[in-house]
């Protein structure tokens, strides 16, 4: 068995509608689906106390990748602000065209 590629990246957000405003409306990523899950086995998967309830949205990143946005309603999380040099911190880097125009659209 060997790794064949990256499938998706997940980002936990505080406000799903606001995040979609950035990723979908601002950057133009296509919304693939949106919903809410509260399966009994979800608690075990994420290692959280019961019950776990997640609102989610999947967005297409060109090249066959998916950006998964999660908003945990239960359990309620706390924002984190790791520095880039802190172990476990991450970032998402996208290749774009016409970056100046994109920055102006995002500012608007």
Tab-separated table of C-alpha atoms in Angstrom:
chain	number	residue	atom	x	y	z
A	1	UNK	CA	0.000	0.000	0.000
A	2	UNK	CA	1.261	3.484	-0.822
A	3	UNK	CA	-0.047	7.035	-0.742
A	4	UNK	CA	-1.520	8.033	-4.097
A	5	UNK	CA	-2.198	11.708	-3.454
A	6	UNK	CA	-3.937	14.277	-1.300
A	7	UNK	CA	-7.738	14.001	-1.177
A	8	UNK	CA	-8.900	16.874	1.020
A	9	UNK	CA	-7.946	19.468	3.603
A	10	UNK	CA	-10.198	20.250	6.565
A	11	UNK	CA	-10.445	23.623	8.295
A	12	UNK	CA	-12.497	24.163	11.457
A	13	UNK	CA	-14.252	27.535	11.359
A	14	UNK	CA	-16.224	29.679	13.821
A	15	UNK	CA	-18.878	30.814	11.314
A	16	UNK	CA	-19.668	28.690	8.272
A	17	UNK	CA	-21.612	31.368	6.372
A	18	UNK	CA	-18.829	33.909	6.832
A	19	UNK	CA	-16.216	31.337	5.791
A	20	UNK	CA	-18.200	30.507	2.662
A	21	UNK	CA	-18.252	34.229	1.942
A	22	UNK	CA	-14.463	34.092	1.750
A	23	UNK	CA	-13.764	30.698	0.144
A	24	UNK	CA	-16.754	30.453	-2.227
A	25	UNK	CA	-17.794	34.037	-2.893
A	26	UNK	CA	-14.386	35.698	-2.527
A	27	UNK	CA	-12.044	33.093	-4.008
A	28	UNK	CA	-14.596	31.485	-6.324
A	29	UNK	CA	-14.341	27.889	-5.115
A	30	UNK	CA	-17.310	25.763	-6.156
A	31	UNK	CA	-19.611	24.547	-3.375
A	32	UNK	CA	-19.979	20.775	-3.695
A	33	UNK	CA	-22.259	20.198	-0.753
A	34	UNK	CA	-23.346	21.437	2.632
A	35	UNK	CA	-25.058	19.830	5.579
A	36	UNK	CA	-24.965	18.813	9.197
A	37	UNK	CA	-23.945	15.530	10.806
A	38	UNK	CA	-24.490	14.144	14.280
A	39	UNK	CA	-23.794	10.426	13.905
A	40	UNK	CA	-23.249	8.390	17.108
A	41	UNK	CA	-19.857	7.127	15.854
A	42	UNK	CA	-18.668	10.691	15.111
A	43	UNK	CA	-17.725	11.163	18.772
A	44	UNK	CA	-15.252	8.275	18.534
A	45	UNK	CA	-13.843	9.443	15.189
A	46	UNK	CA	-12.972	12.948	16.417
A	47	UNK	CA	-12.254	11.922	20.028
A	48	UNK	CA	-14.815	14.352	21.450
A	49	UNK	CA	-17.373	13.951	24.194
A	50	UNK	CA	-20.872	13.023	23.091
A	51	UNK	CA	-22.837	14.381	21.347
A	52	UNK	CA	-20.833	15.728	18.423
A	53	UNK	CA	-22.703	17.901	15.907
A	54	UNK	CA	-20.883	19.367	12.903
A	55	UNK	CA	-22.127	21.715	10.197
A	56	UNK	CA	-20.005	21.222	7.081
A	57	UNK	CA	-19.400	22.474	3.560
A	58	UNK	CA	-17.229	20.916	0.845
A	59	UNK	CA	-15.613	23.139	-1.794
A	60	UNK	CA	-13.811	22.049	-4.954
A	61	UNK	CA	-10.195	23.079	-5.336
A	62	UNK	CA	-9.062	22.789	-8.974
A	63	UNK	CA	-6.965	19.681	-9.508
A	64	UNK	CA	-9.368	17.293	-7.806
A	65	UNK	CA	-8.918	18.372	-4.184
A	66	UNK	CA	-11.624	19.239	-1.686
A	67	UNK	CA	-11.601	21.903	1.022
A	68	UNK	CA	-13.764	20.731	3.898
A	69	UNK	CA	-15.067	23.455	6.233
A	70	UNK	CA	-16.298	22.267	9.653
A	71	UNK	CA	-18.272	24.289	12.186
A	72	UNK	CA	-18.568	22.363	15.462
A	73	UNK	CA	-21.842	23.127	17.233
A	74	UNK	CA	-21.146	20.430	19.837
A	75	UNK	CA	-18.735	20.281	21.450
A	76	UNK	CA	-18.095	24.015	21.253
A	77	UNK	CA	-14.444	24.802	20.502
A	78	UNK	CA	-12.157	27.677	21.411
A	79	UNK	CA	-10.222	29.717	18.827
A	80	UNK	CA	-6.491	29.015	18.576
A	81	UNK	CA	-3.820	31.351	17.293
A	82	UNK	CA	-0.672	29.298	16.753
A	83	UNK	CA	2.446	30.976	15.431
A	84	UNK	CA	3.824	29.551	12.164
A	85	UNK	CA	6.700	27.934	14.069
A	86	UNK	CA	4.423	26.150	16.569
A	87	UNK	CA	4.265	22.383	15.993
A	88	UNK	CA	0.880	21.480	14.567
A	89	UNK	CA	0.245	24.828	12.882
A	90	UNK	CA	-0.756	24.611	9.222
A	91	UNK	CA	-1.555	26.776	6.237
A	92	UNK	CA	-3.332	26.419	2.905
A	93	UNK	CA	-1.629	27.756	-0.213
A	94	UNK	CA	-3.575	28.204	-3.448
A	95	UNK	CA	-2.216	29.039	-6.886
A	96	UNK	CA	-4.184	31.913	-8.387
A	97	UNK	CA	-4.265	34.009	-11.534
A	98	UNK	CA	-4.469	37.804	-11.489
A	99	UNK	CA	-3.672	38.081	-7.798
A	100	UNK	CA	-4.015	41.882	-7.718
A	101	UNK	CA	-7.596	41.698	-9.023
A	102	UNK	CA	-8.386	38.907	-6.573
A	103	UNK	CA	-7.027	40.916	-3.630
A	104	UNK	CA	-9.150	43.898	-4.669
A	105	UNK	CA	-12.268	41.690	-4.904
A	106	UNK	CA	-11.592	40.298	-1.440
A	107	UNK	CA	-11.082	43.781	-0.006
A	108	UNK	CA	-14.409	44.918	-1.475
